[in-house]
GROMACS .gro file of C-alpha atoms in nm:
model
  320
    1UNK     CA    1  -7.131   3.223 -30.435
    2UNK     CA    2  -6.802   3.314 -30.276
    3UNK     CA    3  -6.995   3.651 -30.087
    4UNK     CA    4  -7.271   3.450 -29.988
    5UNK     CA    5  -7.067   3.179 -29.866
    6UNK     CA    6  -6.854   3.464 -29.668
    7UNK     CA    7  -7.203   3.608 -29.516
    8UNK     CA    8  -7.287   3.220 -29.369
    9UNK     CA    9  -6.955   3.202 -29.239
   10UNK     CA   10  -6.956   3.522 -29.070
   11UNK     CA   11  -7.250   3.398 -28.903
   12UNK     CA   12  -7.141   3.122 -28.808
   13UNK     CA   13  -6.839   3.290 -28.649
   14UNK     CA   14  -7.118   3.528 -28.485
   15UNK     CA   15  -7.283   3.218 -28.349
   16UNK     CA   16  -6.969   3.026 -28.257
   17UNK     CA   17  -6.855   3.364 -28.025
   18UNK     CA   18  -7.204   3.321 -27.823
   19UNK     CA   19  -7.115   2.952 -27.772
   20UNK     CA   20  -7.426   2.874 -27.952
   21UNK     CA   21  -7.293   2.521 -28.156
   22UNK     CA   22  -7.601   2.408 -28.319
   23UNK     CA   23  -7.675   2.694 -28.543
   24UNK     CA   24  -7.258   2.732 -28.584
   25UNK     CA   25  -7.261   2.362 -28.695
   26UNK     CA   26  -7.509   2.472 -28.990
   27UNK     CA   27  -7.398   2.817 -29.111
   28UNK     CA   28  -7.048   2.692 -29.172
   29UNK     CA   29  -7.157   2.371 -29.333
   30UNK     CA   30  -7.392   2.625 -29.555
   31UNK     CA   31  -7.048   2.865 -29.566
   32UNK     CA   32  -6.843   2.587 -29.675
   33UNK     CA   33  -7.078   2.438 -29.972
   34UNK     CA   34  -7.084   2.758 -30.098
   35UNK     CA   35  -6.678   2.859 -30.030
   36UNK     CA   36  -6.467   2.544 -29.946
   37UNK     CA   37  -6.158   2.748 -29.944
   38UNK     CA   38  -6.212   2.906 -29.607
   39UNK     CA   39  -5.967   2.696 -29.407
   40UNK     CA   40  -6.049   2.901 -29.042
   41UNK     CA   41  -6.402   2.792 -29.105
   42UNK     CA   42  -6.305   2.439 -29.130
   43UNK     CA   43  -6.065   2.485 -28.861
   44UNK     CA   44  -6.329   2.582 -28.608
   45UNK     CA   45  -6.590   2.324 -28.735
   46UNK     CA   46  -6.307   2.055 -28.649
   47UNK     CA   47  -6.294   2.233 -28.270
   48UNK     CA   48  -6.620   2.187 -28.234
   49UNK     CA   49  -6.658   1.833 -28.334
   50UNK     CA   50  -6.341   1.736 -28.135
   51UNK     CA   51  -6.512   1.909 -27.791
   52UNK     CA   52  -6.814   1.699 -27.866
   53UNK     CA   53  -6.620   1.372 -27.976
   54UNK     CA   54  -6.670   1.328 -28.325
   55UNK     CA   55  -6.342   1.271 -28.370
   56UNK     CA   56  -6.350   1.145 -28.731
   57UNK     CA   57  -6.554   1.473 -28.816
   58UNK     CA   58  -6.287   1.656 -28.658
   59UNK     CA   59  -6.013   1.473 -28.884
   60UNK     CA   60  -6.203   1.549 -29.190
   61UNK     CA   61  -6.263   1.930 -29.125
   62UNK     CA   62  -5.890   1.960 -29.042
   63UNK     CA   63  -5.792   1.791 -29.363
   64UNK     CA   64  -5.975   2.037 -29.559
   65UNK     CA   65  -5.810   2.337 -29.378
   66UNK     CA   66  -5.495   2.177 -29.441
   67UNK     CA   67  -5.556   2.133 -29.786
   68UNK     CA   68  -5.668   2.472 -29.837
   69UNK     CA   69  -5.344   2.593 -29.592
   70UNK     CA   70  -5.075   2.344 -29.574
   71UNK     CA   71  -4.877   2.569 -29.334
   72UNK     CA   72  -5.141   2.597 -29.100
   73UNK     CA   73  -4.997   2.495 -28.761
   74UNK     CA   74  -5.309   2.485 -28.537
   75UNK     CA   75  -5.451   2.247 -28.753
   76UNK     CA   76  -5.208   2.041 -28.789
   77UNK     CA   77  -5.109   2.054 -28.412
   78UNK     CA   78  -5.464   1.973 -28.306
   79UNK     CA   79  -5.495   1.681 -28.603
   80UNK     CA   80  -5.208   1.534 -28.491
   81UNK     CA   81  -5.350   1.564 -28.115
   82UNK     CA   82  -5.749   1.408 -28.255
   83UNK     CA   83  -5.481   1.148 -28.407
   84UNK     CA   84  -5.278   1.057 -28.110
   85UNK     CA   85  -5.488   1.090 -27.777
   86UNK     CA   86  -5.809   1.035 -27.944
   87UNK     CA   87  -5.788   0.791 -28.182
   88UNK     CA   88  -5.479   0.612 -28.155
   89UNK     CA   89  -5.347   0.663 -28.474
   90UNK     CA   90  -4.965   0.754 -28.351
   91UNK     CA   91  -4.780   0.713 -28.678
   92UNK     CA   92  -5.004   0.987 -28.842
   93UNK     CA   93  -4.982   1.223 -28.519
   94UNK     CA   94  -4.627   1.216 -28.548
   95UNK     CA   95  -4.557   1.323 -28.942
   96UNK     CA   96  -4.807   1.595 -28.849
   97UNK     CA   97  -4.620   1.702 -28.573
   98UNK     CA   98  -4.295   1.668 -28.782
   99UNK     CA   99  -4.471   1.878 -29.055
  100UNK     CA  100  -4.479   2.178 -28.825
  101UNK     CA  101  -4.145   2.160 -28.697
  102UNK     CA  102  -4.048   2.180 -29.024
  103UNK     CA  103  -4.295   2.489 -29.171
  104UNK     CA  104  -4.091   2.790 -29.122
  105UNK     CA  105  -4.331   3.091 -29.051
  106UNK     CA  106  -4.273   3.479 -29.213
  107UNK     CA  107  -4.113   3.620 -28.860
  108UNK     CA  108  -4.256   3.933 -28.841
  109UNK     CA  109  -4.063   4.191 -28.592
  110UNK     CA  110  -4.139   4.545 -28.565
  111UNK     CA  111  -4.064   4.741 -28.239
  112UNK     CA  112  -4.274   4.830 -27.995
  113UNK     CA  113  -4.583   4.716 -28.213
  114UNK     CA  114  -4.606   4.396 -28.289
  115UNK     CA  115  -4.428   4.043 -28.319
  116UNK     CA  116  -4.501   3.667 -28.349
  117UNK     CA  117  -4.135   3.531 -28.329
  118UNK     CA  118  -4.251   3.415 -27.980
  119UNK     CA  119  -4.537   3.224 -28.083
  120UNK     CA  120  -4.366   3.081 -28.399
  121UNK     CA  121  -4.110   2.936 -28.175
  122UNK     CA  122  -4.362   2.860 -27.911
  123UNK     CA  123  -4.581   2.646 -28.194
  124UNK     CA  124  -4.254   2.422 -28.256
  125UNK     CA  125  -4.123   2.343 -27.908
  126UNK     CA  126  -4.507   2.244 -27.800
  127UNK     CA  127  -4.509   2.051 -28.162
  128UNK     CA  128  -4.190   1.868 -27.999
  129UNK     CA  129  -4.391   1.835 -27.708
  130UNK     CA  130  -4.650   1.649 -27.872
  131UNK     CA  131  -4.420   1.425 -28.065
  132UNK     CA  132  -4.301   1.306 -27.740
  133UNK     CA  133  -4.628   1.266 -27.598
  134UNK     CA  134  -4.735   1.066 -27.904
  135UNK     CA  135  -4.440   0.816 -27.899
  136UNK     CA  136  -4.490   0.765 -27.507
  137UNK     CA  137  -4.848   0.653 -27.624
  138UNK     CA  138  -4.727   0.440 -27.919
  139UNK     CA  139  -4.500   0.234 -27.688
  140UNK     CA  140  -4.740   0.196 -27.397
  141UNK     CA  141  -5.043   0.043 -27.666
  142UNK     CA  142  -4.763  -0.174 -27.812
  143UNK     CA  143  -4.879  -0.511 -27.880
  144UNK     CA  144  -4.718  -0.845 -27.697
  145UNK     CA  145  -4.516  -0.960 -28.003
  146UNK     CA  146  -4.392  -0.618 -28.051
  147UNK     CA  147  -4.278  -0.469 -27.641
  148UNK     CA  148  -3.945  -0.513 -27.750
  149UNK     CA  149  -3.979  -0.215 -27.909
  150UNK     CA  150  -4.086  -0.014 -27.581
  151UNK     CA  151  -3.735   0.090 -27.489
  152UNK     CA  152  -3.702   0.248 -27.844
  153UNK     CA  153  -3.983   0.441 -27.865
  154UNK     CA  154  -3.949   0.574 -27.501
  155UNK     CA  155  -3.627   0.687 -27.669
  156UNK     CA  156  -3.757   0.896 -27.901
  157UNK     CA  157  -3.962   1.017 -27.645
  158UNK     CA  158  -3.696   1.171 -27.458
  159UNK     CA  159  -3.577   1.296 -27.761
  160UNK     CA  160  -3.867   1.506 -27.876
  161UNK     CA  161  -3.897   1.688 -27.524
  162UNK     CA  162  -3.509   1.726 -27.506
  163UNK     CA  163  -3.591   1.922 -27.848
  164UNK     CA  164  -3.924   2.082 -27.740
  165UNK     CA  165  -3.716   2.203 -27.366
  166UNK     CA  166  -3.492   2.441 -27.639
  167UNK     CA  167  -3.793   2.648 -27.681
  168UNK     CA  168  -3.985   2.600 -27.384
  169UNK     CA  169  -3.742   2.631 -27.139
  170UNK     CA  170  -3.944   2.654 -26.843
  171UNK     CA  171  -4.259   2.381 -26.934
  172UNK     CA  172  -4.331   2.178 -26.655
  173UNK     CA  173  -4.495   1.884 -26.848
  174UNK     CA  174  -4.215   1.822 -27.069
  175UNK     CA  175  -3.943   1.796 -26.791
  176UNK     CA  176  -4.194   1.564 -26.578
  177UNK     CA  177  -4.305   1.311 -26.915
  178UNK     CA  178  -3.918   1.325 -26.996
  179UNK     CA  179  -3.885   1.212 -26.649
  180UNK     CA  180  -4.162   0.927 -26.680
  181UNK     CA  181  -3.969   0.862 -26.997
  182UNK     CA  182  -3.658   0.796 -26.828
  183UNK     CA  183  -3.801   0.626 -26.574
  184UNK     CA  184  -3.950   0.362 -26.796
  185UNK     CA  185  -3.645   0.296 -26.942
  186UNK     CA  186  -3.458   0.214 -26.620
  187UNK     CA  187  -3.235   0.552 -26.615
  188UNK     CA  188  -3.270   0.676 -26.267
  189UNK     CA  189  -3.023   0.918 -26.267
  190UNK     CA  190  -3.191   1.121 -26.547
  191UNK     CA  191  -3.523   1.033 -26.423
  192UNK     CA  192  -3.483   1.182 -26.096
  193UNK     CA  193  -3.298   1.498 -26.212
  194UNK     CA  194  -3.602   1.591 -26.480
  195UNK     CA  195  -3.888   1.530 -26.196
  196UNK     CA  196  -3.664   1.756 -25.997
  197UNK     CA  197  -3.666   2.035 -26.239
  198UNK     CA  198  -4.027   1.984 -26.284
  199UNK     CA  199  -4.059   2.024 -25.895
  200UNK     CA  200  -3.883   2.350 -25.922
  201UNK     CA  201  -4.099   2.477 -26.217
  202UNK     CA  202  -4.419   2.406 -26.064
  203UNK     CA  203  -4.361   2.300 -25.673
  204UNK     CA  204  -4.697   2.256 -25.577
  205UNK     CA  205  -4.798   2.012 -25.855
  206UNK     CA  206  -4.823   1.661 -25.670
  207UNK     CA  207  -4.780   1.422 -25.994
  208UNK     CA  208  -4.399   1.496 -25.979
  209UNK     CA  209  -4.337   1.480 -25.589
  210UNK     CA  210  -4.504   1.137 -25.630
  211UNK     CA  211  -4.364   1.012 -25.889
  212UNK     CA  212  -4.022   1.096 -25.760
  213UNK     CA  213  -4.120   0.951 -25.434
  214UNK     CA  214  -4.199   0.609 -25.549
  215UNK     CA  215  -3.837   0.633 -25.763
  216UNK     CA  216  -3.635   0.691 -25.469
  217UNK     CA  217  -3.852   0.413 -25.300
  218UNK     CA  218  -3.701   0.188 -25.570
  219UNK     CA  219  -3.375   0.268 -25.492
  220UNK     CA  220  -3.405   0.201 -25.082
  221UNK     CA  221  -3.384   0.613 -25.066
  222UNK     CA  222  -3.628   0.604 -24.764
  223UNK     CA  223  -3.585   0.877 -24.589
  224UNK     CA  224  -3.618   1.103 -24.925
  225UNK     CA  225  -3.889   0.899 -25.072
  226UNK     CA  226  -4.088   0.996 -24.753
  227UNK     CA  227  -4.057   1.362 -24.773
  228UNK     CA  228  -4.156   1.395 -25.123
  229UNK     CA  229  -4.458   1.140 -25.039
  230UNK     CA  230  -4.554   1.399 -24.750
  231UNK     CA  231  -4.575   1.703 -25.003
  232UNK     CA  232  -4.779   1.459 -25.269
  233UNK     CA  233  -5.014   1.341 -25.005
  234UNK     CA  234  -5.096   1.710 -24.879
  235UNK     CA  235  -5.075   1.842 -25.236
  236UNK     CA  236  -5.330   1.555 -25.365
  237UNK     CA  237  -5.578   1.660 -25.059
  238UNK     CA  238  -5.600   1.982 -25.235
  239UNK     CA  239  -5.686   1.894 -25.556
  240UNK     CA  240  -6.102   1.911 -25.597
  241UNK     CA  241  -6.049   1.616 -25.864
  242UNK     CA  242  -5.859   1.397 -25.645
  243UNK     CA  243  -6.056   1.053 -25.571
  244UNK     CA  244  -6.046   0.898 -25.266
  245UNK     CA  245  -5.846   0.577 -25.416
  246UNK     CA  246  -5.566   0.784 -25.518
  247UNK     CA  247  -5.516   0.932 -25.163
  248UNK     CA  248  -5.568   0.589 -24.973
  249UNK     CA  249  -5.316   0.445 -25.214
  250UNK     CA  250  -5.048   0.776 -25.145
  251UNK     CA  251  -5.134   0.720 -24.788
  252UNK     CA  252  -5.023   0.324 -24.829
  253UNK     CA  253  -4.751   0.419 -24.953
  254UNK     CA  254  -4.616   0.667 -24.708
  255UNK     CA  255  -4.709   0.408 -24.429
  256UNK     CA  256  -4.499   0.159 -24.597
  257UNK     CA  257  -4.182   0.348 -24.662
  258UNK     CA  258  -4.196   0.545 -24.274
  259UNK     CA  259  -4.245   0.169 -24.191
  260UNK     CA  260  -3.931   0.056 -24.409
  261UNK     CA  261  -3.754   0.391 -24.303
  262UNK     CA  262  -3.742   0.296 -23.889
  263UNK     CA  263  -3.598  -0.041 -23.938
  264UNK     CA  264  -3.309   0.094 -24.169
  265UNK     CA  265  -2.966   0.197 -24.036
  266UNK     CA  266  -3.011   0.580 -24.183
  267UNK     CA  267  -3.338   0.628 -23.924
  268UNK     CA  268  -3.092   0.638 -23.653
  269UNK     CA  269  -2.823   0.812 -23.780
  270UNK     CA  270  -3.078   1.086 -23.915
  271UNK     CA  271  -3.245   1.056 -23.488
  272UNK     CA  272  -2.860   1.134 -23.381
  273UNK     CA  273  -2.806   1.427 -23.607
  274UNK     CA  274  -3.129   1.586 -23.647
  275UNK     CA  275  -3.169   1.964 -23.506
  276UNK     CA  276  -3.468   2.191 -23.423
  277UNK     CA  277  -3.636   2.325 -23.647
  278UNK     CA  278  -3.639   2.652 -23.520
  279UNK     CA  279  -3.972   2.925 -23.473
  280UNK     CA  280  -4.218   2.938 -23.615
  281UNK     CA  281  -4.431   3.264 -23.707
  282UNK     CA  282  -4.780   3.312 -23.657
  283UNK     CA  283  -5.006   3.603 -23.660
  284UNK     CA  284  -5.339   3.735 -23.568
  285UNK     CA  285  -5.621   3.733 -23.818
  286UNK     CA  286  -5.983   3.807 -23.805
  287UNK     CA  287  -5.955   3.643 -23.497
  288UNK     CA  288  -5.769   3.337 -23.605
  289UNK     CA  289  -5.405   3.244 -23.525
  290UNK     CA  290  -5.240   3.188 -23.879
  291UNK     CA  291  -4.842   3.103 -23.958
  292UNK     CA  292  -4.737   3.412 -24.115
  293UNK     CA  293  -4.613   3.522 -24.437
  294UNK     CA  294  -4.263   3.407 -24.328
  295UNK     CA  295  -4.406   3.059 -24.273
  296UNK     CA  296  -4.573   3.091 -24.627
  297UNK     CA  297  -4.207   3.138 -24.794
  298UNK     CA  298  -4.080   2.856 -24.604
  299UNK     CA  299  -4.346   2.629 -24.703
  300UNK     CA  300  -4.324   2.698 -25.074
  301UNK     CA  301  -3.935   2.648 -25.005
  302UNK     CA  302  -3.994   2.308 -24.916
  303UNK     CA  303  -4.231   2.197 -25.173
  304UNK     CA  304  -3.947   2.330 -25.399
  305UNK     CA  305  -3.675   2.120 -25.311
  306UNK     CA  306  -3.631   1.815 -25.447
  307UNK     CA  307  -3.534   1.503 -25.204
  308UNK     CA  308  -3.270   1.308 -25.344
  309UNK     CA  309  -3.125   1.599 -25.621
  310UNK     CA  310  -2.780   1.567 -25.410
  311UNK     CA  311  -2.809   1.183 -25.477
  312UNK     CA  312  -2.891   1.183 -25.856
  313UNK     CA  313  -2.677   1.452 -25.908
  314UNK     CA  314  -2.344   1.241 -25.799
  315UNK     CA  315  -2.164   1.116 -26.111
  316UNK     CA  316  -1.959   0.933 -26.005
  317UNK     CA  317  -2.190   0.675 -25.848
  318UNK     CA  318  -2.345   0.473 -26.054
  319UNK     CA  319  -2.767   0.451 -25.988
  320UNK     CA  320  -2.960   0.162 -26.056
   0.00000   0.00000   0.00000
């Protein structure tokens, strides 16, 4: 029973290669009658229902690869994910995501050939990741009788990417959702200093730029809110998903701070101090007048600094 259930899943694994679901979907369900044990097989049958949204499928198949493999990480990661972003079940996403923080993996080291001490510490900062996510969620479906519990929750939040930033160092999406975090919660200072880390990770990335825009709108930081709305607004014209609404809206937005921005004191102290901006390079190509690689650098310069860091950064002042 066990070979024959080992042939079935082998072609199902032949099928599932050639992206060829239907006949995956019935060698493994043939595979697993016959061998149950084979947690990979359930593993993939729970990918494949969650890309075609059969989500409680997808729990069930992940169970039983879990069962079979309680330190199994990928299924547990992507259960808790089915649980929190799919289903809305955020109390169960988070024990599994706790559960893998707290499996501790065989590292395996040997030089020059092979090791997974990388990946094993990889699995728990994204697990960290996805605790976070997961208690954003839980207190933005809160109910009315319970949004007192918002602040909390956003709390914990912050927590789980501090935690998941100590092994992903350099992830862009858990400095910029510890930023929404702190944003949430009214802590400004914090708030702006994560979107600006997430700037510098990934400067051309508009979701940050915005979001720090509209920040240092709320704290009558004008001129900065406007530069970082100029980068988001040419950075959202690039994106081939971008809808129309989202740019009009950016565009509103812009208007109304550079509107804001001319009748404030700081719009003519910046008109007394400002200073040229100096050459710029262009070239010759294919007949075309281009800027130049120089201009290229100083673009991407831009994009990476953050308007307002100097601001945030001050401790002494308090930010509100």
């Amino acid at each position: 029973m066990k070979a024959k259930g080992m042939y079935y899943i082998y072609k199902g694994d032949q099928a599932y290669s050639q992206d060829n679901m239907a006949k995956t979907l019935d060698y493994y369900k043939e595979g697993l009658r016959l061998y149950p044990e084979h947690y990979e097989a359930w593993f993939n049958l729970g990918n494949i229902y969650a890309v075609y949204e059969d989500y409680f499928s997808a729990v069930d198949a992940y169970e039983h690869a879990i069962k079979y493999n309680p330190k199994f990480v990928m299924a547990r990661m992507n259960l808790g994910i089915v649980y929190s972003e799919d289903l809305g079940f955020f109390d169960e996403a988070i024990e599994q995501f706790d559960t893998v923080t707290q499996i501790r993996l065989f590292k395996l080291w040997i030089p020059f050939v092979y090791s997974n001490v990388k990946s094993v510490k990889a699995n728990r900062g994204l697990a960290y990741y996805n605790k976070g996510v997961a208690y954003k969620q839980k207190a933005m479906y809160l109910p009315l009788d319970k949004r007192y519990l918002v602040f909390k929750y956003l709390g914990e939040a912050i927590e789980a990417y501090e935690k998941s930033l100590k092994f992903l160092k350099k992830n862009y999406d858990a400095y910029y959702n510890k930023a929404v975090a702190h944003h949430l919660r009214g802590e400004y200072r914090e708030a702006g200093l994560a979107y600006c880390s997430a700037i510098k990770l990934e400067p051309m990335k508009f979701e940050a730029h915005y979001n720090l825009a509209v920040l240092l709108r709320q704290l009558n930081r004008h001129r900065d809110s406007i530069s970082e709305l100029h980068k988001a607004a040419i950075l959202i014209l690039e994106e081939p998903d971008s809808s129309t609404l989202e740019s009009t809206y950016i565009f509103n937005l812009l208007n109304d701070a550079t509107r804001k921005f001319i009748t404030s004191d700081e719009y003519y102290t910046q008109k007394l101090s400002d200073e040229p901006l100096g050459n710029i390079g262009y070239t010759y190509v294919n007949g075309k007048i281009v800027p130049d690689e120089e201009f290229d650098k100083a673009i991407l310069k831009n994009f990476k600094t953050c308007a307002g860091f100097e601001y945030f950064n001050e401790e002494e002042e308090e930010i509100y």
